[in-house]
Short mmCIF file of N, CA and C in Angstrom, two decimals:
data_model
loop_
_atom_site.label_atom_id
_atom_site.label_comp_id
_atom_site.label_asym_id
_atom_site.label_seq_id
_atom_site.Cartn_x
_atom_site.Cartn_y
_atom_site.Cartn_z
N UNK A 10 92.22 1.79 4.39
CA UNK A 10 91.33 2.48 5.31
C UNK A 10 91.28 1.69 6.62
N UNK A 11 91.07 2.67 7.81
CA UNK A 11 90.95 1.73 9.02
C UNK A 11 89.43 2.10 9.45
N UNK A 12 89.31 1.27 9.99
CA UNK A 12 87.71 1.49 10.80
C UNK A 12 87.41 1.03 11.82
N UNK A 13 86.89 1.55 12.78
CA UNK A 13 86.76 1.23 14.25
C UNK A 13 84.77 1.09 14.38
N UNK A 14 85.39 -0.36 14.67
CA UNK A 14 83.76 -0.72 14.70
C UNK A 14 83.31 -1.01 16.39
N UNK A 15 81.94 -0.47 16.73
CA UNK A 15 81.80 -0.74 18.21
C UNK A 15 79.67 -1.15 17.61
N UNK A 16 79.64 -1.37 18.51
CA UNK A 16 77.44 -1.44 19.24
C UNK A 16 77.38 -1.89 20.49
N UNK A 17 75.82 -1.68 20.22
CA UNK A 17 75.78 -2.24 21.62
C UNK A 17 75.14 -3.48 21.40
N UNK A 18 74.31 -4.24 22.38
CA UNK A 18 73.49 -5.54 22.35
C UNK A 18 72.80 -5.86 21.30
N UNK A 19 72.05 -4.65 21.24
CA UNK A 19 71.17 -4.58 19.82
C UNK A 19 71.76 -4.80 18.66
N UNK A 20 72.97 -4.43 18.07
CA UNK A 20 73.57 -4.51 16.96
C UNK A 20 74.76 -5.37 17.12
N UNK A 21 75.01 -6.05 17.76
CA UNK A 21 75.58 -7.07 17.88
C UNK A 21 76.32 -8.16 16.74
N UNK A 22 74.96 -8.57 16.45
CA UNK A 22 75.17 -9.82 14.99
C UNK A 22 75.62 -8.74 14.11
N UNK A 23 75.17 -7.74 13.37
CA UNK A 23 75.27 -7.00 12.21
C UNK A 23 76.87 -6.12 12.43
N UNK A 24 77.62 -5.58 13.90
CA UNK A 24 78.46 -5.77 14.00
C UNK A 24 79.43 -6.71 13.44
N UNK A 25 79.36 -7.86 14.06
CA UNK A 25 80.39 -9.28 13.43
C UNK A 25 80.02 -9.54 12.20
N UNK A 26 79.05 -9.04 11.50
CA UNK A 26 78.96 -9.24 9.98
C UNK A 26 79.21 -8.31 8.90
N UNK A 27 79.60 -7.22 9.52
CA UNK A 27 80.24 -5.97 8.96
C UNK A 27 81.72 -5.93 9.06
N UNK A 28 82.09 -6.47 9.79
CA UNK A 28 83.63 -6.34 10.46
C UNK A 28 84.10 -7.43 9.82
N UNK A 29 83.54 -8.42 9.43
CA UNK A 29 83.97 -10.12 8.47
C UNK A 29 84.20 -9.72 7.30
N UNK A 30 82.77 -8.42 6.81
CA UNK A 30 82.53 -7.86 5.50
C UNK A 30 83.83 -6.99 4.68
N UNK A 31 84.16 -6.09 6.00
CA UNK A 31 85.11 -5.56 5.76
C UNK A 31 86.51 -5.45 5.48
N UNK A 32 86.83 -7.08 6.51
CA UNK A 32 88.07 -7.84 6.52
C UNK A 32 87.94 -8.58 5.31
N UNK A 33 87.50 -9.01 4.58
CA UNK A 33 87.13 -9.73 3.33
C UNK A 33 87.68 -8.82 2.23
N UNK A 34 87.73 -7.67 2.36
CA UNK A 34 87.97 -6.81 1.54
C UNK A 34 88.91 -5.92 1.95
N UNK A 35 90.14 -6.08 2.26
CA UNK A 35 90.98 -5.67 3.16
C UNK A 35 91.28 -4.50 3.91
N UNK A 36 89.97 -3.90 4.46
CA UNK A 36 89.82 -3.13 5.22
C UNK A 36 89.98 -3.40 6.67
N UNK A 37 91.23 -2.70 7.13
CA UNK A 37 91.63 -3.00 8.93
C UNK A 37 90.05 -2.83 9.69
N UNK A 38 89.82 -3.12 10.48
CA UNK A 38 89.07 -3.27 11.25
C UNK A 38 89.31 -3.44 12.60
N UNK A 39 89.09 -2.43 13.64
CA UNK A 39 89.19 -2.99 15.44
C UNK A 39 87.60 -2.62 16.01
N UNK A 40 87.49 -3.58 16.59
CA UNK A 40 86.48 -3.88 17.19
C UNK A 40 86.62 -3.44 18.59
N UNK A 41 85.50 -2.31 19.12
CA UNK A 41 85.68 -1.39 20.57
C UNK A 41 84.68 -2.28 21.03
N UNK A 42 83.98 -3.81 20.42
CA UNK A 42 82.81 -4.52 21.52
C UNK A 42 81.23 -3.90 21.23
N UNK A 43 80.67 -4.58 21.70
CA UNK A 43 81.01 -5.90 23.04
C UNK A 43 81.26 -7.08 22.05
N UNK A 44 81.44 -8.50 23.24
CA UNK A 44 81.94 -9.05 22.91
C UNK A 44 81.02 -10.42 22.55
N UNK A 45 79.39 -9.76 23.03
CA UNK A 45 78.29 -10.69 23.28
C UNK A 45 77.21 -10.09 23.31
N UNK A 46 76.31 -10.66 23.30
CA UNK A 46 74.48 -10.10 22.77
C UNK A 46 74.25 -9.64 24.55
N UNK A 47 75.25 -10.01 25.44
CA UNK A 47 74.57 -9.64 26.73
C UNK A 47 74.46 -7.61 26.73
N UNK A 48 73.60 -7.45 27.54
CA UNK A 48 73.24 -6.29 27.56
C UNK A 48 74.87 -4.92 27.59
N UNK A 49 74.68 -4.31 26.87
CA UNK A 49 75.51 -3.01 27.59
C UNK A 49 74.98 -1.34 26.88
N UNK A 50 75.77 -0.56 27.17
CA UNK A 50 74.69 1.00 27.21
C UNK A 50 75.60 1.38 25.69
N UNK A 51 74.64 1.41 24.80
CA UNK A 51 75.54 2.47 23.65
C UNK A 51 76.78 3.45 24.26
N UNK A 52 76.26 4.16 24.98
CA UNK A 52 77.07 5.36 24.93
C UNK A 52 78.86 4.87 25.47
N UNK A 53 78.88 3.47 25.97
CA UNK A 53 79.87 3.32 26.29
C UNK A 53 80.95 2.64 25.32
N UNK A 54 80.08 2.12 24.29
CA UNK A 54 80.50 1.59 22.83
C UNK A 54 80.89 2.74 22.08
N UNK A 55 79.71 3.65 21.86
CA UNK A 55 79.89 4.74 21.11
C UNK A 55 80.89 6.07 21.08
N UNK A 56 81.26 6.56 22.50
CA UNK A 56 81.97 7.07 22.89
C UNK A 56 83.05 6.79 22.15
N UNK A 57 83.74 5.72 22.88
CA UNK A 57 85.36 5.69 22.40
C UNK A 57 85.88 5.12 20.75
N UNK A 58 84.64 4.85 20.21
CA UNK A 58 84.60 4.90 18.70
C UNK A 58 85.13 6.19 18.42
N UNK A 59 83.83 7.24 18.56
CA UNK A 59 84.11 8.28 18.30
C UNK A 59 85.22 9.03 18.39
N UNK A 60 85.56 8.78 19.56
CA UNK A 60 86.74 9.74 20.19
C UNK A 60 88.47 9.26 19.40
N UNK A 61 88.10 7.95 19.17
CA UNK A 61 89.25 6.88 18.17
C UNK A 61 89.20 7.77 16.83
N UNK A 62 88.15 7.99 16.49
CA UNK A 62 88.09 8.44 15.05
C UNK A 62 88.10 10.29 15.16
N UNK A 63 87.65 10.55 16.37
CA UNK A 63 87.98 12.30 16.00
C UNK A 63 89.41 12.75 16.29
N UNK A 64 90.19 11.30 17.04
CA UNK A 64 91.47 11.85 17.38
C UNK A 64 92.52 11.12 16.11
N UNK A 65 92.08 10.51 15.35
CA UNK A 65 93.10 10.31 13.91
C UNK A 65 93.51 9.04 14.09
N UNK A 66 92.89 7.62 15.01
CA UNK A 66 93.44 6.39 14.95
C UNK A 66 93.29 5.96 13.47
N UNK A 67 91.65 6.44 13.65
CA UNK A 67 91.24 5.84 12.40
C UNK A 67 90.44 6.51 11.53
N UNK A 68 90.36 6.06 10.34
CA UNK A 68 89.79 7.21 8.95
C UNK A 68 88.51 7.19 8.97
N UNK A 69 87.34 6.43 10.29
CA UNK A 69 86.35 6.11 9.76
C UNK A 69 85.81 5.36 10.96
N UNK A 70 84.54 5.37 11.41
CA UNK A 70 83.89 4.81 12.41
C UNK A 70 82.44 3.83 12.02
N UNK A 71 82.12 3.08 12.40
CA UNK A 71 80.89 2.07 11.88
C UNK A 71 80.17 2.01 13.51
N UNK A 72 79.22 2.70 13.54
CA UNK A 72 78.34 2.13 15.24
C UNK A 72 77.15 1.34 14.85
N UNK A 73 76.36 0.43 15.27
CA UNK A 73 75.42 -0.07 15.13
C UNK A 73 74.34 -0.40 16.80
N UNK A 74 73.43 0.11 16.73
CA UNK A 74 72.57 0.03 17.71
C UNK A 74 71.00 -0.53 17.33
N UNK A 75 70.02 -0.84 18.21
CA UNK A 75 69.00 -1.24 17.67
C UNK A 75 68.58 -0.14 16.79
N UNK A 76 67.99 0.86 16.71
CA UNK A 76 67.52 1.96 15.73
C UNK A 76 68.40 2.75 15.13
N UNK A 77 69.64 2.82 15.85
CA UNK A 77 71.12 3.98 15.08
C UNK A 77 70.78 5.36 15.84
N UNK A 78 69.50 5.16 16.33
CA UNK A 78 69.59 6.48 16.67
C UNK A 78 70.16 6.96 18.27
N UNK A 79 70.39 6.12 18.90
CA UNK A 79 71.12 6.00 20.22
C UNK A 79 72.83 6.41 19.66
N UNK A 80 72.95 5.51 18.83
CA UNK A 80 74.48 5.87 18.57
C UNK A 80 74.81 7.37 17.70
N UNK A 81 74.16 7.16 17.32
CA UNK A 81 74.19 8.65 16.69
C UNK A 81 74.38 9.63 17.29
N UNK A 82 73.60 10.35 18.20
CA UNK A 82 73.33 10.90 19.56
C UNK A 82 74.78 10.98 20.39
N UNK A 83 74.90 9.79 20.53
CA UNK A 83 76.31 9.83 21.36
C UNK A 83 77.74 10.19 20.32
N UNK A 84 77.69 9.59 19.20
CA UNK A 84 78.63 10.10 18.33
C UNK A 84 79.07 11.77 18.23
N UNK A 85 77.83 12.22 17.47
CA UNK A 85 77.37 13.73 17.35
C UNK A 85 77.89 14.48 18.67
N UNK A 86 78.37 13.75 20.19
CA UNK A 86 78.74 14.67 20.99
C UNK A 86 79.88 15.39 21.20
N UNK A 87 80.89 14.56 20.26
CA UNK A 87 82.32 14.53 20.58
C UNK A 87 82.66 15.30 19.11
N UNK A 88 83.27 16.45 19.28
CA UNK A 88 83.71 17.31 18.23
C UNK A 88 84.48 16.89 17.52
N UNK A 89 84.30 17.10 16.05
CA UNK A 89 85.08 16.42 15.05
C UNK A 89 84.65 15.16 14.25
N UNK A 90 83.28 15.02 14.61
CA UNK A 90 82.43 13.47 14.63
C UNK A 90 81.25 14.32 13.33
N UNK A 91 81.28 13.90 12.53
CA UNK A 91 80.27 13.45 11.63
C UNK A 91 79.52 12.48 11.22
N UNK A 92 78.36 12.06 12.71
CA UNK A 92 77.90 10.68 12.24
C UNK A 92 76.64 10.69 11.55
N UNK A 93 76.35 9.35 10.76
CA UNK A 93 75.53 9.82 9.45
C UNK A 93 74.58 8.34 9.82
N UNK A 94 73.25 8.73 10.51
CA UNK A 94 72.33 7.52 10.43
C UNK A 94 71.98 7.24 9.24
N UNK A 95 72.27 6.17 8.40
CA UNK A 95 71.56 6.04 7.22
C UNK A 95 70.98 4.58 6.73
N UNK A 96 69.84 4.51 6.19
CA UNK A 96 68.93 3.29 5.81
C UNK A 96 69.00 3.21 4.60
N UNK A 97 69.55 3.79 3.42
CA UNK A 97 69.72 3.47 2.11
C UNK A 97 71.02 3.67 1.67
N UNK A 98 71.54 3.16 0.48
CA UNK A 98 72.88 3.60 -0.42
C UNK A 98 72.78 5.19 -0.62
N UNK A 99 71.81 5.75 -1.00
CA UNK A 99 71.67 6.82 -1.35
C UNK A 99 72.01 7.90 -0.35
N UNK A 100 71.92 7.88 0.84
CA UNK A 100 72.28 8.21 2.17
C UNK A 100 73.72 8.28 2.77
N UNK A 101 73.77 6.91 2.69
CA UNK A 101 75.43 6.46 2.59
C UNK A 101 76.62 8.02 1.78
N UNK A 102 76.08 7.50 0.32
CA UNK A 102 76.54 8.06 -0.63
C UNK A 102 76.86 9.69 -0.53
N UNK A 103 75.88 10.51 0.06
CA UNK A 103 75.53 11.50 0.75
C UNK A 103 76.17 12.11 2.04
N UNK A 104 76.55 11.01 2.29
CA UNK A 104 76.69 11.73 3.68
C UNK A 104 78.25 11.58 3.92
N UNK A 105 78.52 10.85 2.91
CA UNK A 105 80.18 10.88 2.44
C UNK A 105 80.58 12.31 1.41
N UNK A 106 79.95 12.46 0.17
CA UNK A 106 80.03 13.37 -0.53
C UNK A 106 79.32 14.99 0.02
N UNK A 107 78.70 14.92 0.57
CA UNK A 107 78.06 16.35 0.80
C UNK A 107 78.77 16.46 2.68
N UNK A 108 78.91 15.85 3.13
CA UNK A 108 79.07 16.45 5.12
C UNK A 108 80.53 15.43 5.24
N UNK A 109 81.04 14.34 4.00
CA UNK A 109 82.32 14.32 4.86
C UNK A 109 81.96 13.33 6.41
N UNK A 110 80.95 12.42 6.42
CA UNK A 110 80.21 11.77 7.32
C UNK A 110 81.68 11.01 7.66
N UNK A 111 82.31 10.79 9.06
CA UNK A 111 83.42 10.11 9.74
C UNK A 111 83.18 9.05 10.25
N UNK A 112 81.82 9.04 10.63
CA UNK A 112 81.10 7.66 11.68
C UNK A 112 80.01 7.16 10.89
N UNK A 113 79.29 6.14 10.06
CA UNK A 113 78.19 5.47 9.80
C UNK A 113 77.75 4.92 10.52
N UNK A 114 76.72 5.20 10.98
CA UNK A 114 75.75 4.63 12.00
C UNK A 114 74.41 3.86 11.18
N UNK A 115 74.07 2.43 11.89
CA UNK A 115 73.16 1.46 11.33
C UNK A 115 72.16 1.13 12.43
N UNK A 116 71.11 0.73 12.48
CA UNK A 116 70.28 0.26 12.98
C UNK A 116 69.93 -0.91 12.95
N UNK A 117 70.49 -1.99 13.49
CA UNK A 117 70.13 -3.60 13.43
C UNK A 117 68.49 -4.18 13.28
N UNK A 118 67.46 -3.18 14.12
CA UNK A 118 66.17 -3.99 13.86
C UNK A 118 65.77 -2.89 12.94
N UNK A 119 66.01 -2.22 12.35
CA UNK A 119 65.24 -1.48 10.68
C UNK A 119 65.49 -1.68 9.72
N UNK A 120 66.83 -1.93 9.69
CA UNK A 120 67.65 -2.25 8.41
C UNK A 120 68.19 -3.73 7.73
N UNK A 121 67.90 -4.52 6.74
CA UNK A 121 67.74 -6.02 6.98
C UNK A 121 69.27 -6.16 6.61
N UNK A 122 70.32 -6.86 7.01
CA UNK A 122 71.50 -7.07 7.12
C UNK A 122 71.96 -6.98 5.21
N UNK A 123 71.52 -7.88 4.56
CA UNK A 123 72.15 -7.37 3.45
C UNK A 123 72.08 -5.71 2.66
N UNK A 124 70.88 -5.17 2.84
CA UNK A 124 70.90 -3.88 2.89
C UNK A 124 71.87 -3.13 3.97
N UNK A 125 72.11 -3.73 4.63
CA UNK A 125 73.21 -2.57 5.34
C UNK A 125 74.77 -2.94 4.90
N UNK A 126 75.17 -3.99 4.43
CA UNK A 126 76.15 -4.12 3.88
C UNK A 126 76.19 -3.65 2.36
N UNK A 127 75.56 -3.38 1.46
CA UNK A 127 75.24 -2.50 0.65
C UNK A 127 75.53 -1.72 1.65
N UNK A 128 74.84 -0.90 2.21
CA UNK A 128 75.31 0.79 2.84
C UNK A 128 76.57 0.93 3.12
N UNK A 129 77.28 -0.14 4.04
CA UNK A 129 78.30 -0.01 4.50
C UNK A 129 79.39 -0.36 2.92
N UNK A 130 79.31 -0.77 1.83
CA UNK A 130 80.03 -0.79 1.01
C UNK A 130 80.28 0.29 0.39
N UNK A 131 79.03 1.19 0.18
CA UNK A 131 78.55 2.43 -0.74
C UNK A 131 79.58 3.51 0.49
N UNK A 132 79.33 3.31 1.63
CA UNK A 132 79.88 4.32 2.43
C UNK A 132 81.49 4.38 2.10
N UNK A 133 82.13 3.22 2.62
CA UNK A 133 83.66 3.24 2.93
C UNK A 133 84.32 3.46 1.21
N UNK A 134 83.27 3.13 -0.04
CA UNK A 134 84.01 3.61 -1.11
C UNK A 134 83.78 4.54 -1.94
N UNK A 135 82.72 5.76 -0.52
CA UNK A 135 82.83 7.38 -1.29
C UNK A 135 83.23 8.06 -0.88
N UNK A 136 84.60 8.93 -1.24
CA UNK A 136 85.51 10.06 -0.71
C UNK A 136 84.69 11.27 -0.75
N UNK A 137 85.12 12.40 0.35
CA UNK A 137 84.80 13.59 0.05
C UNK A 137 85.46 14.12 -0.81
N UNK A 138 84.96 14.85 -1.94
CA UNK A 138 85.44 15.60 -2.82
C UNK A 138 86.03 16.62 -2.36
N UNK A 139 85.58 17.83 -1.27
CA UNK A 139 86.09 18.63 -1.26
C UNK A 139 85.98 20.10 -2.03
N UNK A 140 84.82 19.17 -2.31
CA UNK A 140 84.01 20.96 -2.92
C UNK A 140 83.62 21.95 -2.06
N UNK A 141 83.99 23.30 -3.19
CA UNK A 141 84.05 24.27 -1.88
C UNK A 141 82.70 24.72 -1.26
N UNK A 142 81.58 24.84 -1.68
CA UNK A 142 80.40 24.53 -1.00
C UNK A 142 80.08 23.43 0.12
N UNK A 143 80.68 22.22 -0.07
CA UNK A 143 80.60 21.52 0.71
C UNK A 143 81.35 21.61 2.25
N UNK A 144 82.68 22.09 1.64
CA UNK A 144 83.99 22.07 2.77
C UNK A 144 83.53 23.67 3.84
N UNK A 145 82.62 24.62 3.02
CA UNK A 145 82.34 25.74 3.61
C UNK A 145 81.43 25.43 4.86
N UNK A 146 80.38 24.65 4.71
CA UNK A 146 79.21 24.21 5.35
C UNK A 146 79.74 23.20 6.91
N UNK A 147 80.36 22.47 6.14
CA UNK A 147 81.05 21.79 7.13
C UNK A 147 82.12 22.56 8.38
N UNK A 148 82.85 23.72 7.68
CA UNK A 148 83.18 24.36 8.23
C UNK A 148 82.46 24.91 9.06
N UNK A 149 81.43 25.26 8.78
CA UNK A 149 80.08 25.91 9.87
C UNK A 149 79.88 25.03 10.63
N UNK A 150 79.76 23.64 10.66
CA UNK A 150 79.78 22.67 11.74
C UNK A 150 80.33 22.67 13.16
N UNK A 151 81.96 22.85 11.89
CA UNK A 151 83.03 23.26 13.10
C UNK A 151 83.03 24.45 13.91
N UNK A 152 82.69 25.11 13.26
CA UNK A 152 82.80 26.47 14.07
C UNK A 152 81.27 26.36 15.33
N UNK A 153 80.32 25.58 14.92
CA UNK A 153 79.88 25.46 16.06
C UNK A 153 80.27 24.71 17.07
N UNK A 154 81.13 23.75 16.79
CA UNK A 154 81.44 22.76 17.99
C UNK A 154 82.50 23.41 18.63
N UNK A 155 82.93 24.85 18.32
CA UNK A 155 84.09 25.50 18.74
C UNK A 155 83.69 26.23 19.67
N UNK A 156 82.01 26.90 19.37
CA UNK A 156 81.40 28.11 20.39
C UNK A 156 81.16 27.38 21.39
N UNK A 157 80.04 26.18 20.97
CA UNK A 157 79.59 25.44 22.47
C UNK A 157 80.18 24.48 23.04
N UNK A 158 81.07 23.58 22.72
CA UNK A 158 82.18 22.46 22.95
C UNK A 158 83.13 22.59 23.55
N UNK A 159 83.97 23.78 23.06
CA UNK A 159 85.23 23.79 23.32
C UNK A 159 85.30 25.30 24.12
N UNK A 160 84.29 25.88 24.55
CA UNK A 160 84.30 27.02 25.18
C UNK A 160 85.00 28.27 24.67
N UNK A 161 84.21 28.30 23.15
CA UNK A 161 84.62 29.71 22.22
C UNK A 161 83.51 30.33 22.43
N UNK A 162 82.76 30.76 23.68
CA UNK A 162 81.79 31.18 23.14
C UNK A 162 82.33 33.07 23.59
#
């Protein structure tokens, strides 16, 4: 599996400790930054994660921001992006098996670092099944990012 990891200031440390986590376990890993706790804007982290992972670099995206919910936001803009804020395994687990989640998004000040590595473990080792309830719904996803996104309307 590859994974393209980015944050911003806020998620910083939990970044470089996810990306160590992951390389430990021989999961590729590229890092879109930053490169330091100095300030920079999610959306400029988040962006080209996304756009890495909706265009097929990579199987899988990791954002981390202070709450997740900045990155999220920006993920969710770029069609083809299934990003999945989540604070438990159970979530994780979920958002792989039921929506097919492409991007995991974390929150550095909610979530205490070993709990998110739990998440991030639970995430990268649950496949979508591909059930047809599931794959239908998702399909409805798409078809909205087709009306308002891509100018199907």
């Amino acid at each position: 599996m590859k994974i393209a990891i980015g944050s911003d200031h806020a998620g910083f440390l939990f970044k470089q400790e996810i990306a160590r986590f992951l390389t430990d376990r021989q999961i590729e890993v590229k890092d879109f930054g930053p490169s330091s706790t100095n300030a920079v804007d999610y959306p400029d982290i988040g962006l080209p994660v996304a756009e890495a992972v909706a265009g097929g670099a990579f199987e899988g995206g990791i954002l981390i921001c202070g709450s997740g919910i900045g990155m999220s936001i920006t993920a969710n803009k770029v069609p083809g992006i299934r990003a999945a804020l989540c604070h438990d395994t159970f979530c994780a687990k979920f958002s792989r098996v039921h929506n097919n989640a492409n991007v995991l998004v974390l929150g550095e000040r909610n979530t205490p670092l070993d709990k998110a590595l739990e998440i991030v473990d639970t995430w990268v080792s649950t496949t979508f099944p591909n059930e047809e309830r599931h794959a239908r719904r998702i399909q409805k996803i798409s078809d909205i990012e087709k009306k308002y996104f891509t100018g199907g309307r």
